[in-house]
Coordinates of C-alpha atoms in Angstrom, one line a residue:
M10 CA 53.5 27.0 -54.2
L11 CA 53.6 24.4 -57.1
H12 CA 50.0 25.2 -58.1
G13 CA 49.6 23.3 -61.4
S14 CA 53.1 21.8 -61.5
R15 CA 53.3 18.2 -62.4
L16 CA 55.4 15.6 -60.5
G17 CA 57.1 14.6 -63.7
D18 CA 58.4 18.1 -64.2
R19 CA 60.1 18.0 -60.8
A20 CA 61.1 14.3 -60.5
G21 CA 64.6 14.8 -61.7
D22 CA 65.2 18.0 -59.7
R23 CA 67.9 17.5 -57.1
D24 CA 67.0 20.8 -55.4
N25 CA 64.4 19.3 -53.2
H26 CA 63.6 18.8 -49.5
F27 CA 63.7 15.1 -49.1
D28 CA 66.9 14.9 -47.1
L29 CA 65.2 17.3 -44.6
I30 CA 62.0 15.3 -44.6
R31 CA 63.8 12.0 -44.0
M32 CA 65.8 13.6 -41.1
I33 CA 62.6 15.0 -39.6
A34 CA 61.0 11.5 -39.9
A35 CA 64.0 9.8 -38.2
V36 CA 63.8 12.3 -35.3
A37 CA 60.1 11.7 -35.1
V38 CA 60.8 8.0 -34.6
L39 CA 63.2 8.9 -31.8
I40 CA 60.5 11.1 -30.2
S41 CA 57.9 8.5 -30.5
H42 CA 60.1 5.9 -28.9
A43 CA 60.8 8.1 -25.9
W44 CA 57.4 7.2 -24.3
P45 CA 57.7 3.4 -24.2
L46 CA 61.4 3.5 -23.5
S47 CA 60.8 5.8 -20.5
Y48 CA 57.7 4.2 -19.1
G49 CA 57.7 0.7 -20.4
R50 CA 56.0 -1.4 -23.1
G51 CA 52.4 -0.4 -23.8
W52 CA 52.9 3.3 -23.5
A53 CA 52.4 5.4 -26.6
E54 CA 53.0 9.0 -27.3
P55 CA 50.1 11.5 -27.5
M56 CA 49.7 11.5 -31.3
S57 CA 48.4 8.0 -31.2
T58 CA 45.2 9.3 -29.7
I59 CA 44.7 11.8 -32.5
L60 CA 45.2 9.3 -35.4
P61 CA 43.7 6.0 -34.5
G62 CA 46.1 3.2 -35.4
F63 CA 49.0 5.6 -36.2
S64 CA 51.6 6.7 -33.7
L65 CA 54.1 9.4 -34.6
G66 CA 56.8 6.8 -35.2
H67 CA 54.4 4.8 -37.4
V68 CA 53.6 7.8 -39.6
A69 CA 57.4 8.6 -39.9
V70 CA 58.1 5.0 -41.1
L71 CA 55.3 5.4 -43.6
V72 CA 56.9 8.5 -44.9
F73 CA 60.2 6.7 -45.3
F74 CA 58.5 3.9 -47.3
A75 CA 56.6 6.3 -49.6
I76 CA 59.8 8.3 -50.4
S77 CA 61.6 5.0 -50.9
G78 CA 59.0 3.7 -53.3
F79 CA 59.2 6.8 -55.5
F80 CA 63.0 7.1 -55.7
I81 CA 63.8 3.4 -55.9
A82 CA 61.4 3.1 -58.8
Q83 CA 63.1 6.1 -60.4
S84 CA 66.5 4.5 -59.9
F85 CA 65.5 1.2 -61.5
D86 CA 63.7 2.9 -64.4
R87 CA 66.9 4.8 -65.2
T88 CA 69.2 1.9 -64.7
P89 CA 67.2 -1.4 -65.2
D90 CA 70.2 -3.6 -64.3
P91 CA 69.3 -6.1 -61.6
I92 CA 73.0 -6.5 -60.5
R93 CA 73.5 -2.8 -60.1
F94 CA 70.2 -2.5 -58.4
V95 CA 71.0 -5.0 -55.8
R96 CA 74.5 -3.7 -55.3
A97 CA 73.2 -0.1 -54.9
R98 CA 70.7 -1.1 -52.3
A99 CA 73.3 -3.2 -50.4
L100 CA 75.8 -0.3 -50.3
R101 CA 73.1 1.9 -48.9
L102 CA 71.9 -0.4 -46.1
F103 CA 74.7 -2.7 -44.9
P104 CA 78.0 -0.7 -44.4
A105 CA 76.5 1.6 -41.8
L106 CA 74.5 -1.3 -40.2
V107 CA 77.7 -3.3 -39.8
V108 CA 79.5 -0.4 -38.1
M109 CA 76.5 0.4 -35.9
L110 CA 76.3 -3.3 -34.7
L111 CA 80.1 -3.4 -34.0
A112 CA 79.9 -0.1 -32.1
T113 CA 76.8 -1.3 -30.1
H114 CA 78.6 -4.6 -29.3
A115 CA 81.7 -2.7 -28.1
A116 CA 79.6 -0.5 -25.9
A117 CA 77.7 -3.5 -24.6
M118 CA 81.1 -5.0 -23.5
V119 CA 81.5 -2.0 -21.2
L120 CA 77.9 -1.7 -20.0
S121 CA 77.3 -5.4 -19.3
D122 CA 77.9 -7.1 -16.0
S123 CA 78.8 -10.2 -18.1
P124 CA 81.3 -9.0 -20.7
G125 CA 82.5 -12.5 -21.4
A126 CA 79.0 -13.6 -22.4
V127 CA 78.7 -10.5 -24.6
W128 CA 81.9 -11.3 -26.3
A129 CA 80.7 -14.9 -26.9
A130 CA 77.4 -13.7 -28.3
A131 CA 79.2 -11.5 -31.0
P132 CA 79.0 -14.0 -33.9
A133 CA 75.3 -14.7 -33.5
Y134 CA 74.5 -11.1 -32.8
L135 CA 76.2 -9.9 -35.9
A136 CA 75.0 -12.7 -38.2
R137 CA 71.4 -12.6 -37.1
N138 CA 71.0 -8.9 -37.3
L139 CA 72.7 -8.6 -40.6
S140 CA 70.3 -11.3 -41.9
L141 CA 67.5 -8.9 -41.2
V142 CA 65.2 -11.9 -40.8
S143 CA 66.0 -13.4 -37.4
L144 CA 67.1 -10.4 -35.3
Q145 CA 68.9 -10.8 -32.0
Q146 CA 67.5 -7.9 -30.0
T147 CA 69.3 -8.5 -26.7
L148 CA 72.9 -9.0 -25.4
P149 CA 73.7 -10.6 -22.0
G150 CA 73.5 -8.3 -19.1
V151 CA 72.7 -5.1 -21.1
F152 CA 69.8 -2.8 -20.3
T153 CA 68.4 -5.3 -17.9
A154 CA 67.0 -2.5 -15.7
A155 CA 65.6 -0.4 -18.5
P156 CA 61.8 0.2 -18.2
F157 CA 61.2 -1.2 -21.8
G158 CA 63.3 -4.3 -21.1
P159 CA 66.7 -5.4 -22.4
T160 CA 66.1 -4.7 -26.1
V161 CA 69.2 -3.2 -27.7
N162 CA 68.3 -2.6 -31.4
G163 CA 64.6 -2.1 -31.5
S164 CA 64.3 -0.2 -34.7
L165 CA 66.0 -2.7 -37.1
W166 CA 62.8 -4.7 -37.7
T167 CA 61.7 -2.4 -40.5
L168 CA 64.8 -3.1 -42.6
M169 CA 63.6 -6.5 -43.6
Y170 CA 60.4 -5.1 -45.0
E171 CA 62.4 -2.5 -46.9
V172 CA 64.3 -5.2 -48.5
I173 CA 61.1 -7.1 -49.3
C174 CA 59.8 -4.0 -51.0
Y175 CA 63.1 -3.7 -53.0
A176 CA 62.8 -7.3 -54.1
G177 CA 59.2 -6.9 -55.1
L178 CA 60.0 -3.8 -57.2
L179 CA 62.9 -5.6 -58.8
L180 CA 60.7 -8.5 -59.8
A181 CA 58.0 -6.2 -61.1
G182 CA 60.5 -4.2 -63.0
L183 CA 61.9 -7.3 -64.7
A184 CA 58.3 -8.3 -65.5
G185 CA 57.7 -5.1 -67.3
L186 CA 56.6 -2.5 -64.7
F187 CA 58.3 0.3 -66.7
G188 CA 57.4 -1.2 -70.1
A189 CA 54.2 -1.7 -72.1
R190 CA 51.2 0.0 -70.6
S191 CA 49.1 -3.1 -70.6
R192 CA 51.7 -5.1 -68.6
R193 CA 52.3 -2.1 -66.3
M194 CA 48.6 -1.8 -65.6
A195 CA 48.2 -5.5 -64.9
I196 CA 51.1 -5.5 -62.5
L197 CA 50.0 -2.4 -60.7
V198 CA 46.4 -3.6 -60.3
G199 CA 47.6 -7.0 -59.1
V200 CA 50.1 -5.6 -56.6
G201 CA 47.6 -3.0 -55.5
L202 CA 44.9 -5.5 -54.7
L203 CA 47.4 -7.5 -52.7
A204 CA 48.5 -4.4 -50.8
I205 CA 45.1 -3.2 -49.8
A206 CA 43.4 -6.5 -49.3
I207 CA 42.0 -7.1 -45.9
P208 CA 43.9 -10.2 -44.7
T209 CA 40.8 -12.0 -43.4
G210 CA 41.9 -15.0 -41.3
V211 CA 45.6 -13.9 -41.6
D212 CA 47.1 -12.8 -38.3
H213 CA 50.7 -13.5 -38.8
P214 CA 52.5 -10.3 -37.8
R215 CA 55.0 -10.4 -40.7
V216 CA 52.2 -10.7 -43.2
L217 CA 50.4 -7.8 -41.7
R218 CA 53.6 -5.7 -41.6
V219 CA 54.3 -6.4 -45.3
L220 CA 50.8 -5.1 -46.1
D221 CA 51.2 -2.1 -43.7
L222 CA 54.6 -1.0 -45.0
G223 CA 54.3 -2.3 -48.5
W224 CA 51.3 -0.1 -49.1
P225 CA 53.0 3.3 -48.9
F226 CA 56.0 1.9 -50.8
F227 CA 53.6 0.8 -53.6
L228 CA 52.0 4.3 -53.5
G229 CA 55.4 5.9 -54.0
V230 CA 56.0 3.6 -57.0
C231 CA 52.6 4.5 -58.4
L232 CA 53.3 8.2 -58.0
Y233 CA 56.5 7.7 -60.0
I234 CA 54.8 5.6 -62.7
W235 CA 52.1 8.3 -63.3
R236 CA 54.4 11.3 -62.4
D237 CA 53.4 13.1 -65.6
R238 CA 49.7 13.0 -64.6
V239 CA 50.1 13.9 -60.9
V240 CA 49.6 17.6 -60.1
L241 CA 51.6 19.0 -57.2
D242 CA 49.3 21.5 -55.4
L243 CA 49.3 22.3 -51.7
R244 CA 45.6 23.1 -51.9
I245 CA 44.9 19.5 -53.0
V246 CA 47.0 18.3 -50.1
I247 CA 44.9 20.3 -47.6
A248 CA 41.7 19.1 -49.2
V249 CA 42.8 15.4 -49.3
F250 CA 44.0 15.4 -45.7
G251 CA 40.8 17.2 -44.6
A252 CA 38.6 14.6 -46.3
T253 CA 40.7 11.8 -44.9
M254 CA 40.5 13.0 -41.4
L255 CA 36.7 13.1 -41.6
L256 CA 37.0 9.3 -42.0
R257 CA 38.8 8.6 -38.8
G258 CA 37.4 5.6 -37.0
T259 CA 36.1 4.0 -40.2
G260 CA 37.5 0.9 -41.9
V261 CA 39.0 2.8 -44.8
F262 CA 41.0 5.3 -42.8
T263 CA 44.0 3.0 -42.5
T264 CA 44.1 2.6 -46.3
L265 CA 43.4 6.3 -47.2
F266 CA 45.7 8.0 -44.7
P267 CA 48.9 6.5 -46.1
A268 CA 47.7 7.5 -49.6
A269 CA 47.2 11.1 -48.5
L270 CA 50.5 11.1 -46.7
A271 CA 52.4 9.8 -49.7
Y272 CA 50.9 12.5 -52.0
G273 CA 51.5 15.2 -49.4
V274 CA 55.2 14.2 -48.9
M275 CA 55.8 14.4 -52.7
V276 CA 54.2 17.9 -52.8
V277 CA 56.2 19.2 -49.8
G278 CA 59.4 17.4 -50.9
F279 CA 59.4 19.2 -54.3
L280 CA 58.5 22.6 -53.1
P281 CA 60.8 25.0 -54.9
R282 CA 63.9 26.7 -53.4
R283 CA 65.5 26.4 -50.0
G284 CA 65.9 22.6 -50.2
R285 CA 69.5 22.6 -51.4
A286 CA 70.9 24.0 -48.2
W287 CA 69.6 21.0 -46.3
Q288 CA 71.3 18.6 -48.7
K289 CA 74.8 20.1 -48.3
P290 CA 75.7 18.6 -44.9
G291 CA 74.6 15.1 -45.8
D292 CA 71.7 12.6 -45.4
Y293 CA 71.8 11.8 -41.7
S294 CA 68.4 10.1 -41.5
Y295 CA 69.6 6.5 -41.7
G296 CA 72.2 7.0 -39.0
I297 CA 69.7 8.7 -36.7
Y298 CA 67.3 5.8 -37.3
I299 CA 69.7 3.0 -36.5
Y300 CA 71.6 4.6 -33.6
A301 CA 68.7 6.3 -31.8
F302 CA 67.2 3.2 -30.1
P303 CA 70.4 1.9 -28.3
I304 CA 71.3 5.5 -27.2
Q305 CA 67.8 6.0 -25.9
Q306 CA 68.0 2.7 -24.0
L307 CA 71.3 3.9 -22.5
G308 CA 69.6 7.0 -21.4
A309 CA 66.7 5.1 -19.8
S310 CA 69.2 2.8 -18.0
L311 CA 71.0 5.9 -16.6
G312 CA 67.8 7.3 -15.2
Y313 CA 66.5 9.5 -18.0
T314 CA 63.0 8.0 -17.7
T315 CA 60.7 10.8 -18.7
P316 CA 60.1 11.3 -22.4
M317 CA 61.5 14.9 -22.5
A318 CA 64.6 13.9 -20.5
N319 CA 65.2 10.9 -22.7
I320 CA 64.9 12.9 -25.8
A321 CA 67.2 15.6 -24.5
F322 CA 69.8 12.9 -23.6
A323 CA 69.5 10.9 -26.8
L324 CA 69.0 13.5 -29.6
P325 CA 72.5 15.2 -29.5
L326 CA 74.3 11.9 -29.1
T327 CA 72.3 10.4 -31.9
F328 CA 73.1 13.3 -34.2
V329 CA 76.8 13.0 -33.5
C330 CA 76.7 9.2 -34.3
A331 CA 74.7 9.9 -37.5
I332 CA 77.0 12.6 -38.7
L333 CA 80.0 10.4 -38.2
S334 CA 78.2 7.5 -39.8
W335 CA 77.4 9.6 -42.9
H336 CA 80.8 11.1 -43.4
L337 CA 83.0 8.2 -42.4
V338 CA 80.9 5.2 -43.5
E339 CA 77.8 5.9 -45.7
R340 CA 79.2 8.4 -48.1
P341 CA 82.4 6.5 -48.7
A342 CA 80.4 3.3 -49.2
L343 CA 78.2 5.0 -51.7
S344 CA 81.2 6.2 -53.7
L345 CA 82.0 2.6 -54.4
K346 CA 79.1 2.5 -56.7
R347 CA 80.9 4.8 -59.1
G348 CA 83.9 2.5 -58.9
F349 CA 81.8 -0.4 -60.0
G350 CA 80.6 1.6 -63.0
G351 CA 77.3 2.9 -61.6
S352 CA 75.7 6.2 -62.0
R353 CA 77.1 9.3 -60.4
R354 CA 73.8 10.4 -59.1
P355 CA 73.4 10.0 -55.4
L356 CA 71.6 6.8 -54.3
P357 CA 68.1 7.4 -53.0
M358 CA 67.4 6.4 -49.4
G359 CA 63.9 5.8 -48.3
A360 CA 63.0 3.8 -45.3
P361 CA 65.6 3.3 -42.8

């Protein structure tokens, strides 16, 4: 049960549950999206009434970012080479994304009533979505009758914030995050204050999202930095979540809940035994995350417009795409890291 174990004792243990946790989180995003994709914008799944301000999909994304913060910090600490760091992150994100966009565009050619316009839109569609900054969410004549509207790739928006977190960690690492304690403390305090600051007068959605998603990533980094002091104990998880839930509806809940979640994920992720079996097939979470939305939109366009029907339609097809993506694209791409002289340890994947 990990009573009394410290995070630092388990941080290098590859026999863990994080592949399984990431896969569950990716499926949770799919489930959460089934409500608005079936009924239209403005609909939310039932969990959003239990946790004010947090839908099931939102919680799942916070899990991704917390895991990412921990393992990306570990990766940089072990190999503090900025070129290798950037190359490793690019190999994890972009090959599968390129293939998914090409596959989605090919499917859109068949589904659209204006295939010529879809073909003409290809350069902008690929370039803008690969930029991660100025996403092109629609293609001509595709999903026009879907209850949610014609959005094709509605989950890709989080990738930009993942890259922002990577960049922030890289800069902090180069500035001494893993070095002298005084510099480390100064950086952590400064970034922490920025992450939890209430953005008074700031209502730009991208700024708010950086704060929202950067906070669990930052917490994951902190858990890694102080891994030798963090005790892994399920009893503490229960106590922390219980205390946090008592604060629902207060102004501090949105700050404390991701903190409790980040700690809980680390405890569960490093529970001993039985994790290895889930790692053998592969890490399908990224594929599930990027393929689920267009497949769910296809289901909605075909009449699967109740949440359960949409999930039943999309889940098996999404798993097929994710399995193919891992074995044919993602894992071969990750092997290129070894060819460039990188570590033989598998690359961590946090947020999709």
